[in-house]
Coordinates of C-alpha atoms and ligand atoms in Angstrom, one line a residue:
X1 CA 11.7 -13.9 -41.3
X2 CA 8.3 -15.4 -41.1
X3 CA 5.8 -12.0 -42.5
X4 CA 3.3 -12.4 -39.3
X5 CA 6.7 -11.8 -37.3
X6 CA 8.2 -9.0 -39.4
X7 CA 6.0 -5.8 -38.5
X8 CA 6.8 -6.9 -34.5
X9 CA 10.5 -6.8 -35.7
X10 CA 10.0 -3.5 -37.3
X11 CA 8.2 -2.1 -34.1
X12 CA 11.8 -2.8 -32.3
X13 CA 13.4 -0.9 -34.6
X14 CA 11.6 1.9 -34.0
X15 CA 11.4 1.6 -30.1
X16 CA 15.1 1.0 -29.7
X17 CA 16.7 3.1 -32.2
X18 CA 20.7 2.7 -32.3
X19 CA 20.5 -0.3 -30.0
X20 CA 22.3 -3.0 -32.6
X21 CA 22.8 -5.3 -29.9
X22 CA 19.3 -5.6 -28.9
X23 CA 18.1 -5.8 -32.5
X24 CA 20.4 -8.5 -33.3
X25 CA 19.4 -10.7 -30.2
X26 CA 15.7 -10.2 -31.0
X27 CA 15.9 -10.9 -35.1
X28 CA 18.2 -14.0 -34.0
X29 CA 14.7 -15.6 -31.7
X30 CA 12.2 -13.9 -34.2
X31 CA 13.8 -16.0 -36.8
X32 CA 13.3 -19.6 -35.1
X33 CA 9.9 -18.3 -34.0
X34 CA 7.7 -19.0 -37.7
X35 CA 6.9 -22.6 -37.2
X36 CA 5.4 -21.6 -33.4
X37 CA 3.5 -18.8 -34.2
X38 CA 2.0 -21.0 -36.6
X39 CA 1.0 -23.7 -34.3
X40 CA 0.2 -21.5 -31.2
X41 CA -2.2 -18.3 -32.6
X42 CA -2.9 -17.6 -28.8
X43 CA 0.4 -16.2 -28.3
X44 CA 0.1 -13.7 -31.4
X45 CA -3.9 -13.0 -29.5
X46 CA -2.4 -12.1 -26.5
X47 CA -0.3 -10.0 -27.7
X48 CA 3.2 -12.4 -26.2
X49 CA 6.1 -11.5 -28.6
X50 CA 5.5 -7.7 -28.4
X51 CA 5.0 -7.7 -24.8
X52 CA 8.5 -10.0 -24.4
X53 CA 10.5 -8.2 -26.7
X54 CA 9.5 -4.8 -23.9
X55 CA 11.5 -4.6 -20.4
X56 CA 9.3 -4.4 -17.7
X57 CA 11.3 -2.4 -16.3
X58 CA 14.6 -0.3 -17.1
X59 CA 16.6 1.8 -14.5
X60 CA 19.5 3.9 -15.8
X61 CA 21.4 6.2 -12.8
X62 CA 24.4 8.2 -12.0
X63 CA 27.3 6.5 -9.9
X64 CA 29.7 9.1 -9.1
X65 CA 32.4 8.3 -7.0
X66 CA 36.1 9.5 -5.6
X67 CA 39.1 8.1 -7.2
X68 CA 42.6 7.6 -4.9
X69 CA 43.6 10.9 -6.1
X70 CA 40.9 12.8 -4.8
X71 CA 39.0 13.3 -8.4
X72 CA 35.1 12.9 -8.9
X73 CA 34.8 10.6 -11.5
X74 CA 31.0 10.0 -12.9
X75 CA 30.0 6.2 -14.3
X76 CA 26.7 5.1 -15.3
X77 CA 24.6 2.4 -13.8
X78 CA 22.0 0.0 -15.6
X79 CA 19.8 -2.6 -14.4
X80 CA 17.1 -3.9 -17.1
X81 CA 14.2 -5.9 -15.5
X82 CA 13.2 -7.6 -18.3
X83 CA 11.0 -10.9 -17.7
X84 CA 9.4 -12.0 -14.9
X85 CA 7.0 -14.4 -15.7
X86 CA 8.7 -17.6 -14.4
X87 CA 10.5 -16.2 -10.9
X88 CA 12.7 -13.0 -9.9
X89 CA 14.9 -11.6 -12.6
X90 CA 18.0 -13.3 -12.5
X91 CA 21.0 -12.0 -14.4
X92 CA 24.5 -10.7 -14.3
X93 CA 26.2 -7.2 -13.7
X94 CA 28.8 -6.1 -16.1
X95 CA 31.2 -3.5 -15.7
X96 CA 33.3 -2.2 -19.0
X97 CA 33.3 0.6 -21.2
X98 CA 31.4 -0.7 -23.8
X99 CA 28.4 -0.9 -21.6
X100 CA 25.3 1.1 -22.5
X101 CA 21.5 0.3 -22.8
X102 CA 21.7 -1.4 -25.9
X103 CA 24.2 -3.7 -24.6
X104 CA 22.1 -4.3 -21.0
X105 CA 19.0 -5.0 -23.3
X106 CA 20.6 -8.0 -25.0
X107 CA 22.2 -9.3 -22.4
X108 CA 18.8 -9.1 -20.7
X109 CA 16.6 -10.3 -23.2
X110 CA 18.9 -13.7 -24.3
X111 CA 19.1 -14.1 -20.2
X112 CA 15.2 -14.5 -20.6
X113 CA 15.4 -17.7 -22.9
X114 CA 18.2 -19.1 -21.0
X115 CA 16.7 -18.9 -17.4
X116 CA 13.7 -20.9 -19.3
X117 CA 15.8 -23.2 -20.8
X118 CA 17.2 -24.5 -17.2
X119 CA 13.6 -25.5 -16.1
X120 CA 14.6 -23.0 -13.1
X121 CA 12.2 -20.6 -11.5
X122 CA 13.6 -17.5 -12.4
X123 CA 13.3 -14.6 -14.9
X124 CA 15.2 -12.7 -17.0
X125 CA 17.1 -9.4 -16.4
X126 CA 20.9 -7.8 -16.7
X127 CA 22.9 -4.6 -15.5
X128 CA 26.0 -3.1 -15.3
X129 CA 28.2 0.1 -15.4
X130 CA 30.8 1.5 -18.0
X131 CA 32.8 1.9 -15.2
X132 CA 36.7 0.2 -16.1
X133 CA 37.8 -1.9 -13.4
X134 CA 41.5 -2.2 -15.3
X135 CA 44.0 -0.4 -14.1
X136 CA 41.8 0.3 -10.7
X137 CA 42.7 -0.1 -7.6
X138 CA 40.9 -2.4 -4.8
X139 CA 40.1 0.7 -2.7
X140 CA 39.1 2.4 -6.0
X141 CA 37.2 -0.9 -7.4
X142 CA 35.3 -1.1 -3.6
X143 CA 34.2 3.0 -3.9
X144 CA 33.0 2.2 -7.2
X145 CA 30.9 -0.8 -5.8
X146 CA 29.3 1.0 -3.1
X147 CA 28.3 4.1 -5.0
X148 CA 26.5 1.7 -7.7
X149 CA 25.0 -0.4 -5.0
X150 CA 23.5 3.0 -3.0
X151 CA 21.4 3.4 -5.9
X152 CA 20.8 -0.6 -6.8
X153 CA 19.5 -1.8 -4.0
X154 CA 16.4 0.0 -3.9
X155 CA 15.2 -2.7 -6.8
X156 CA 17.0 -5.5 -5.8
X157 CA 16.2 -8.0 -3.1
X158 CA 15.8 -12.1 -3.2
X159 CA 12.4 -12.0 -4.2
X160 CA 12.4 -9.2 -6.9
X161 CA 15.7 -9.3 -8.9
X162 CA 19.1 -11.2 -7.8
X163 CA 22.1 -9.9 -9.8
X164 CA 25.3 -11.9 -10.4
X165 CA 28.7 -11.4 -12.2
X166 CA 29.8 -11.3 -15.6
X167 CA 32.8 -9.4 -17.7
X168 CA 34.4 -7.6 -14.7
X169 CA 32.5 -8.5 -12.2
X170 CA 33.9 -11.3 -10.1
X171 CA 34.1 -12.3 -6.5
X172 CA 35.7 -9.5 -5.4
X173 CA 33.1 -7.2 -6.9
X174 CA 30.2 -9.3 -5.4
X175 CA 31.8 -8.9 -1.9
X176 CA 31.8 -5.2 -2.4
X177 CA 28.4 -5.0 -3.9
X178 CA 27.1 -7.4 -1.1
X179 CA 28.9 -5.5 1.7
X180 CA 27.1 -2.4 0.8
X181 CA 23.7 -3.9 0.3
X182 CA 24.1 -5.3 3.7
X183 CA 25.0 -2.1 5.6
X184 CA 22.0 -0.1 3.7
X185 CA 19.7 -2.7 4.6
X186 CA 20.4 -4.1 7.7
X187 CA 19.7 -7.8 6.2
X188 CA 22.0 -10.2 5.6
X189 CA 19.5 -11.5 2.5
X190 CA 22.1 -14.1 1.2
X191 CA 19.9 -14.5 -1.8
X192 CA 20.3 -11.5 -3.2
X193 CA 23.2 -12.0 -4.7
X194 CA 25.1 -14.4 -6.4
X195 CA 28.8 -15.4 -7.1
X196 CA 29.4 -15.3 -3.2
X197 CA 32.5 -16.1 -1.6
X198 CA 32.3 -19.9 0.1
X199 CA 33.2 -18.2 3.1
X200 CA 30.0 -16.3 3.5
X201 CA 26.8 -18.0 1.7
X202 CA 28.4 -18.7 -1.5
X203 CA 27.9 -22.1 -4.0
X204 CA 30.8 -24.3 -4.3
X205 CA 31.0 -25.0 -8.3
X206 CA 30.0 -21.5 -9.2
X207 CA 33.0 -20.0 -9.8
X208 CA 33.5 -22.9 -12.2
X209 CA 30.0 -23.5 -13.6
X210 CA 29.8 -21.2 -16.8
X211 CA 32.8 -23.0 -18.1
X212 CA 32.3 -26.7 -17.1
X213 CA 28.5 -26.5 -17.9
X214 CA 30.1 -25.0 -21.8
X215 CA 32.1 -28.3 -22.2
X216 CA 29.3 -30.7 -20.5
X217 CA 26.9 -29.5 -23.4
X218 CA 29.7 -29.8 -26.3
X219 CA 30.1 -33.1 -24.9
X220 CA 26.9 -33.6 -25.1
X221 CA 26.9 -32.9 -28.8
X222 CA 30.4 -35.4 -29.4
X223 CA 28.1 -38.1 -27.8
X224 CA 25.6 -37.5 -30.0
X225 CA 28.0 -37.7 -32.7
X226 CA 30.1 -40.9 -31.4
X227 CA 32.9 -38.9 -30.1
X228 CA 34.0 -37.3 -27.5
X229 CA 36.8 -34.6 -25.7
X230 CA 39.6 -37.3 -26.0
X231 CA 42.5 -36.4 -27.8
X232 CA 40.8 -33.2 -29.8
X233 CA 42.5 -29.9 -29.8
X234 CA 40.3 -27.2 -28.6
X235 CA 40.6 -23.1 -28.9
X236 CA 38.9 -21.1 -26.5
X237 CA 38.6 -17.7 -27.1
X238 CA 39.5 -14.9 -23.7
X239 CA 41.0 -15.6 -20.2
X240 CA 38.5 -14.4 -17.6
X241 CA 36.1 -16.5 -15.7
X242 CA 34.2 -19.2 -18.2
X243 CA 37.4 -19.5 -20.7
X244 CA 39.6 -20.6 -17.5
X245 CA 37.4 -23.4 -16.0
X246 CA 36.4 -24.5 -19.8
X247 CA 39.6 -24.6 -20.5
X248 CA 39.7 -26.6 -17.4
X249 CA 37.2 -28.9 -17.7
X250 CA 37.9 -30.0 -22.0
X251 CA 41.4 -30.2 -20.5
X252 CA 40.0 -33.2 -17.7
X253 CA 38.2 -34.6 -20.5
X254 CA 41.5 -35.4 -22.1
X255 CA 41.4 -32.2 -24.9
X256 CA 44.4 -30.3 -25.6
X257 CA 43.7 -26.5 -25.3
X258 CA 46.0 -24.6 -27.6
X259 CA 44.9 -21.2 -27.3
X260 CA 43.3 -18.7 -25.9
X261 CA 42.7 -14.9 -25.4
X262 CA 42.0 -11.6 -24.2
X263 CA 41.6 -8.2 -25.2
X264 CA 45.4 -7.3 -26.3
X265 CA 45.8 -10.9 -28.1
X266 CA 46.7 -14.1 -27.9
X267 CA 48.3 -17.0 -26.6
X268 CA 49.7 -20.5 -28.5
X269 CA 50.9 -22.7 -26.6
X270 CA 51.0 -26.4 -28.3
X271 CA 51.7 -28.3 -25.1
X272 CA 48.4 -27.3 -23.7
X273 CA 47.6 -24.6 -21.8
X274 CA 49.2 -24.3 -18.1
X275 CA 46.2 -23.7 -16.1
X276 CA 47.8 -22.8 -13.1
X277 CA 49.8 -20.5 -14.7
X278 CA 46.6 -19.0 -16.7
X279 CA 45.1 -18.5 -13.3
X280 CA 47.9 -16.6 -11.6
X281 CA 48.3 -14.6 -14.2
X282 CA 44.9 -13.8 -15.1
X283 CA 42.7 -13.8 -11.7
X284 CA 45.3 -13.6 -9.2
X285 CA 48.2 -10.6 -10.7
X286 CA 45.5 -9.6 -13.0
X287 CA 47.9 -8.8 -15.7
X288 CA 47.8 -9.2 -19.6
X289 CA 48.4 -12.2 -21.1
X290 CA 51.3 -12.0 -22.7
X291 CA 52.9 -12.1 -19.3
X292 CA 52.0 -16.0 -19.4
X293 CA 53.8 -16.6 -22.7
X294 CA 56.8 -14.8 -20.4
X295 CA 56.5 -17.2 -18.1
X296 CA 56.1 -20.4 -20.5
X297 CA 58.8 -21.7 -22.9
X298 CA 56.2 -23.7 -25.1
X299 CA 53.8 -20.7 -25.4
X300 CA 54.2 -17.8 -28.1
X301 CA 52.1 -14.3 -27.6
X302 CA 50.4 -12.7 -30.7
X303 CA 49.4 -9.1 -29.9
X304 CA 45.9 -7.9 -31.6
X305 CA 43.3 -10.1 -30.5
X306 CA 39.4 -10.1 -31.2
X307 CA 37.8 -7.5 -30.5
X308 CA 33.5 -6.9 -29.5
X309 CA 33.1 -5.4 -33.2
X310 CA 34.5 -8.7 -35.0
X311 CA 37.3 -7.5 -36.2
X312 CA 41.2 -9.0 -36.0
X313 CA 42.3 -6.7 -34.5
X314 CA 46.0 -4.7 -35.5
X315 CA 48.1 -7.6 -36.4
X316 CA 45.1 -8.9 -38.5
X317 CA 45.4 -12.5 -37.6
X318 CA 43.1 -14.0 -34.7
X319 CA 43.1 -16.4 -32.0
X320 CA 40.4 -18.5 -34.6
X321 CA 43.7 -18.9 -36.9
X322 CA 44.9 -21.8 -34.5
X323 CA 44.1 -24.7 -35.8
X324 CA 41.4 -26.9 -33.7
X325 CA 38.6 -29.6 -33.6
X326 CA 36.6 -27.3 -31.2
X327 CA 36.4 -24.0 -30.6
X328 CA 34.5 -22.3 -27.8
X329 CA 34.1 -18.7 -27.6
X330 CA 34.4 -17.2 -24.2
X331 CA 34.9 -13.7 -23.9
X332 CA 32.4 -11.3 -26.0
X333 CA 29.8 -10.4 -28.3
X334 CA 30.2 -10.7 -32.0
X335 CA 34.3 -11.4 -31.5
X336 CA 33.9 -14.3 -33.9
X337 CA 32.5 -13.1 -37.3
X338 CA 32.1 -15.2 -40.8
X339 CA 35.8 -15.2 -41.9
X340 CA 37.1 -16.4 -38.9
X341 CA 34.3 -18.7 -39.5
X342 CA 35.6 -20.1 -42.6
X343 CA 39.2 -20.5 -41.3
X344 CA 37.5 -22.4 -38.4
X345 CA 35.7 -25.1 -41.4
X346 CA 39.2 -24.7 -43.0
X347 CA 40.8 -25.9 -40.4
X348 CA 38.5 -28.9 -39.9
X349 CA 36.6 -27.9 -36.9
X350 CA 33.8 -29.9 -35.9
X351 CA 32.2 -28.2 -33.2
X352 CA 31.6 -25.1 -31.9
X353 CA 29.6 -23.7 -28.3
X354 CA 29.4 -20.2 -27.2
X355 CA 30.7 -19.6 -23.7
X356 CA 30.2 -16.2 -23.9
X357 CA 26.9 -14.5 -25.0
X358 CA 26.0 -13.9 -28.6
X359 CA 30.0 -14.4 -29.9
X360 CA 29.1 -15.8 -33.2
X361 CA 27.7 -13.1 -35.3
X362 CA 25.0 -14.0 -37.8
X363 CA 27.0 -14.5 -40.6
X364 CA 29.4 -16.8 -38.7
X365 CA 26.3 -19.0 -37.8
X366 CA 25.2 -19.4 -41.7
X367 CA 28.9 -20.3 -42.0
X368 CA 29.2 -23.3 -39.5
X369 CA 25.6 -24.2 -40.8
X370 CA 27.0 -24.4 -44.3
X371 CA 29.8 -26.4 -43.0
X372 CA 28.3 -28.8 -41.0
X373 CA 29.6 -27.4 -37.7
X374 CA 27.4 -28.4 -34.5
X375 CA 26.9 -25.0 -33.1
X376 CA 26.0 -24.5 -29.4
X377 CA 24.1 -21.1 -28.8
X378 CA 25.2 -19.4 -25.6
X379 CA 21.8 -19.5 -24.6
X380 CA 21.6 -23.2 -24.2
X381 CA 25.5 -23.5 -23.8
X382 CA 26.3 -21.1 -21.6
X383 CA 23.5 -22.0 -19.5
X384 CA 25.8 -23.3 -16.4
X385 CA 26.3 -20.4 -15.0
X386 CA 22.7 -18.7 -14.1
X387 CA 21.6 -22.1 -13.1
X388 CA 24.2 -23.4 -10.5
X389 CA 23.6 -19.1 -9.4
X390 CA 19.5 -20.7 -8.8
X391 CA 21.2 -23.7 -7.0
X392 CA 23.2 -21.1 -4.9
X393 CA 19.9 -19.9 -3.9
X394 CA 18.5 -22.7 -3.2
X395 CA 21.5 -23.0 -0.5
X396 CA 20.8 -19.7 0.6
X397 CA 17.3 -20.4 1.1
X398 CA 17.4 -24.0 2.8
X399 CA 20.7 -22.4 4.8
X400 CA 22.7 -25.2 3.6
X401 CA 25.9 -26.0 1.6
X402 CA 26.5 -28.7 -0.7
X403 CA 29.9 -30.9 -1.6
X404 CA 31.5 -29.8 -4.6
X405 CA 30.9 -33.0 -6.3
X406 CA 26.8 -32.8 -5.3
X407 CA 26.6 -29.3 -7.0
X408 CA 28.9 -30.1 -9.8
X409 CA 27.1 -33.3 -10.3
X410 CA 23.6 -31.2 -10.5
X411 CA 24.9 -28.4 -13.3
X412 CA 25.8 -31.5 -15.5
X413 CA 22.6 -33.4 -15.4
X414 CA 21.2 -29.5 -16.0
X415 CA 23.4 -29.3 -19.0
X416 CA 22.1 -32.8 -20.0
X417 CA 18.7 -31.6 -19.9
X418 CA 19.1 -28.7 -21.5
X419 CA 20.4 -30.2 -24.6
X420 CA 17.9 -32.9 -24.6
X421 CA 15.5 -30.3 -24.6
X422 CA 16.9 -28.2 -27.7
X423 CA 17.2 -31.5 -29.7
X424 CA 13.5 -32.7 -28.7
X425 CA 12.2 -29.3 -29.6
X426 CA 14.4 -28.7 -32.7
X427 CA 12.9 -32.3 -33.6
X428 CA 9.2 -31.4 -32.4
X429 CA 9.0 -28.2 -34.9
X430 CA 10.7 -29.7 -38.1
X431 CA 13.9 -28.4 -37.9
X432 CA 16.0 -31.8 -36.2
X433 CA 19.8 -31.1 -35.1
X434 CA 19.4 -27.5 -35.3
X435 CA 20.2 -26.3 -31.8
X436 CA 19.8 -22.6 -32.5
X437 CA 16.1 -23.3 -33.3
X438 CA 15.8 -25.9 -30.3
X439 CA 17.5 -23.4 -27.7
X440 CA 14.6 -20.3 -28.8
X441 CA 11.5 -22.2 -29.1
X442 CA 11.9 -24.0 -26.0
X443 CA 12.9 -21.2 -23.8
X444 CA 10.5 -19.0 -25.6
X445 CA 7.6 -21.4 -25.4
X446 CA 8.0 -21.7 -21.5
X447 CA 7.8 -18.0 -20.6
X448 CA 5.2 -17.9 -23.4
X449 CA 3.1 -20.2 -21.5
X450 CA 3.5 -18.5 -17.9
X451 CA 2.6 -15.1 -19.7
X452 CA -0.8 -16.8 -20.9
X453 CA -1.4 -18.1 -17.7
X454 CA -0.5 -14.7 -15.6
X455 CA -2.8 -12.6 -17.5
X456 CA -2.0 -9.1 -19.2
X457 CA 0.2 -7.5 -17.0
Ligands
NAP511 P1 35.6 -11.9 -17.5 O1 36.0 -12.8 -16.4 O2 35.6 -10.5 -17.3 O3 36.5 -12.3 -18.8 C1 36.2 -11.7 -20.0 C2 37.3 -12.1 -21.0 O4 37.0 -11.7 -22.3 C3 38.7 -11.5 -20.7 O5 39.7 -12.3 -21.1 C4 38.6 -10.2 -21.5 O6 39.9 -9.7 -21.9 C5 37.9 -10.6 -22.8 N1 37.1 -9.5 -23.3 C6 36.1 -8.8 -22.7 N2 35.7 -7.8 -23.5 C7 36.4 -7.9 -24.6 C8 36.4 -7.2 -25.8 N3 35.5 -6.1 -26.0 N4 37.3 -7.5 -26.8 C9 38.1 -8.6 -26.6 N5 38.2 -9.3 -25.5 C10 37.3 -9.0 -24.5 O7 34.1 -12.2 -18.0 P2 33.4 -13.6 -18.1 O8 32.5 -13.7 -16.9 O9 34.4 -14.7 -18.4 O10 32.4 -13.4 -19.3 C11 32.8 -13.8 -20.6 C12 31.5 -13.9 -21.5 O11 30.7 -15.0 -20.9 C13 30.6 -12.7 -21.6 O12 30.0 -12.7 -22.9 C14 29.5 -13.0 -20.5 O13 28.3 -12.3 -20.8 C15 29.4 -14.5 -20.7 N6 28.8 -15.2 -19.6 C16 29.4 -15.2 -18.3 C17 28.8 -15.9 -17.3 C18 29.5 -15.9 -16.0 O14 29.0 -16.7 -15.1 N7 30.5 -15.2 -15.7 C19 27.7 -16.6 -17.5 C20 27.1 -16.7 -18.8 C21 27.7 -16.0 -19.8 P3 40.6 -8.5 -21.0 O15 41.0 -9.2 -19.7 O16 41.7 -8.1 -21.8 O17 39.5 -7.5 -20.8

């Protein structure tokens, strides 16, 4: 790390103890961040990195609520306001066990970077619950909503902070969530929420968008490289919401995906994945995975998947053991770690883009870098998702609805941009191909620049 950036580094430490998450997401920027602070000494005068690296705001609260056998059960509830230099906060709700501040912060602080990187006007923020929707009942799953939301939507609202979804948070939480936020406030504010239904002020494409806008930038990268989707076999790691649809869209790009996961293992299935099969099992009966291989003659199910803590879980071998020309991470921090990385080089992979956020850990990057594997941060890759949410917005505020093929057609000129951007940057500040670098410094230099110009606030 450059020296001038080390003692800010150190101050994190010290402000955040036992929050790993959060120091690995900051390290990860501080260390693209040498050749800027050497170019731009006003940021280091006004004081920029500190004050980015501290939420503006951080709300932790009690959610207790009554489970279908009459028990109090007691959750947590987070919402980090992180950023809000360049528009509302903007950033997903995630409900899982794991959750705790540490967790929220990172989520938060990469959402920052990202929101920047889409040219969008919106800032950065992220919440969530350790509340376990698995298992849970709707009427249980809707209690749980509305208890979280009695406390949330005191800070929430289309001007101030817009929540979405994100691991276990999908369109049925949303409609619970909105419901709620509707009945407390007597508003029906469409834009304060998004991941609608279509029904009911909802964006056509979002469902869709974290996924396709995953595979647009990867394709972006084959381009670069004189190839494209055609004919390559691709892995994708998880089942949920952006593994399905970029399993869906490599697959209409003429890929073969041959895998995938979730958090009690994984599927093979050489024929390609059955996507319709994948969806009724994952997002309509909501069951494990290996109730797909059950249902598919081609497919095979290995128990022991990846797990948060990059490990291979119990039957020690890993959905990143199937062979493939691309691989793209979907489901969850650090699930990919630097031997899976080397199986992946082994293999012959040629390209990798995170899905989900922060997947890769460090040591996996240095390992594709190594190897000569294009790798896609999440924060430019991923970036799909938040921006068609800005586009469903937009809808909300112009009270309109676009085709599917207008609003898919926007994310993938966004997706375009975006990696236009990271190479023109990465190309700008001496480090050319490296997207990593690209994706920080152009993200960062963006909210830098509104910070300057908002004053010290
Ligand atoms: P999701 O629909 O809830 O799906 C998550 C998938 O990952 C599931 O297959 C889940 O398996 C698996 N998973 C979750 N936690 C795991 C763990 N600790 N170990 C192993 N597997 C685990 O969530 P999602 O919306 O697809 O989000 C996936 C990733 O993308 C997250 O990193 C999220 O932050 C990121 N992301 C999402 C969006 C979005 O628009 N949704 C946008 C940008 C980034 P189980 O079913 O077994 O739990």
């Amino acid at each position: 790390m450059n020296p001038t950036l080390q003692p800010i580094f150190d101050e994190i430490l010290a402000r955040n103890p036992g929050e790993s998450e959060f120091h690995q997401a900051t390290r990860e920027l501080l260390d693209s961040l040498g050749p800027v602070v050497a170019r731009h000494p006003e940021y280091a005068d006004a004081a920029i990195l500190r004050r980015v690296c501290e939420p503006e705001r951080q709300i932790i609260f009690r959610v207790p609520w009554v489970d279908d056998a009459g028990q109090v059960q007691l959750n947590r509830g987070f919402r980090v306001e992180f950023n809000s230099a360049l528009g509302p906060y903007k950033g997903g709700l995630r409900f899982h066990p794991s959750v705790y501040l540490g967790i929220v912060k990172f989520l938060g602080f990469e959402q920052i970077f990202k929101n920047a990187l889409t040219g969008m006007p919106i800032g950065g923020g992220k919440g969530g619950s350790d509340f376990d929707p698995k298992g849970r009942s709707d009427a249980e799953v809707m209690r749980f909503c509305q208890s979280f939301m009695t406390e949330l939507y005191r800070h929430i609202g289309e001007y101030t902070d817009v929540p979405a979804g994100d691991i276990g948070v999908g369109g049925r939480e949303i409609g619970y969530l909105f419901g709620q936020y509707k009945r407390i406030t007597n508003r029906y504010e469409s834009g304060v929420l998004t991941g609608k239904g279509i029904g009911w002020g909802g964006s056509l494409v979002r469902t869709e968008a974290t996924g396709y806008g995953t595979v647009f930038f990867a394709n972006e990268i084959l381009k670069a490289r004189k190839s494209s989707f055609e004919g390559q076999t691709v892995v994708v790691s998880g089942s949920g919401n952006v593994a399905i649809y970029a399993a869906e869209k490599a697959t209409e790009l003429g890929a073969i995906v041959v895998a995938c996961s979730d958090s009690s293992g994984y599927v093979v299935d050489e024929k390609g994945l059955d996507l319709d099969l994948l969806k009724e099992v994952k997002e309509v009966r909501r069951e494990r995975l290996s109730a797909y291989a059950e249902a598919r003659e081609s497919a095979r199910f290995v128990a022991g998947g990846p797990d948060s803590s990059g490990s291979s879980g119990s039957s020690g071998s890993s959905v990143w053991d199937v062979p493939c020309d691309i691989a793209l991470p979907c489901a969850t921090q650090n699930e990919l770690d630097g031997d899976h990385a080397l199986t992946l080089a082994r293999n012959g992979c040629t390209v990798v883009a995170e899905g989900a956020n922060m997947p890769c850990t460090p040591a996996a990057v240095r390992v594709f870098a190594e190897a000569g594997i294009a790798f896609a941060p999440g924060k430019a890759a991923n970036a799909g998702g938040v921006a068609t949410s800005a586009l469903e917005m937009q809808q909300n505020a112009s009270r309109d609805s676009w085709s599917f093929a207008h609003t898919e057609e926007r994310l993938e000129q966004i997706m375009v941009g975006i990696h236009a951007r990271c190479l023109e940057t990465a190309e700008t500040y001496g480090v050319p191909g490296n997207y990593v670098a690209g994706a920080n410094i152009a993200g960062f230099t963006r909210v830098a620049d509104a910070m300057l110009a908002l004053g010290v606030i």
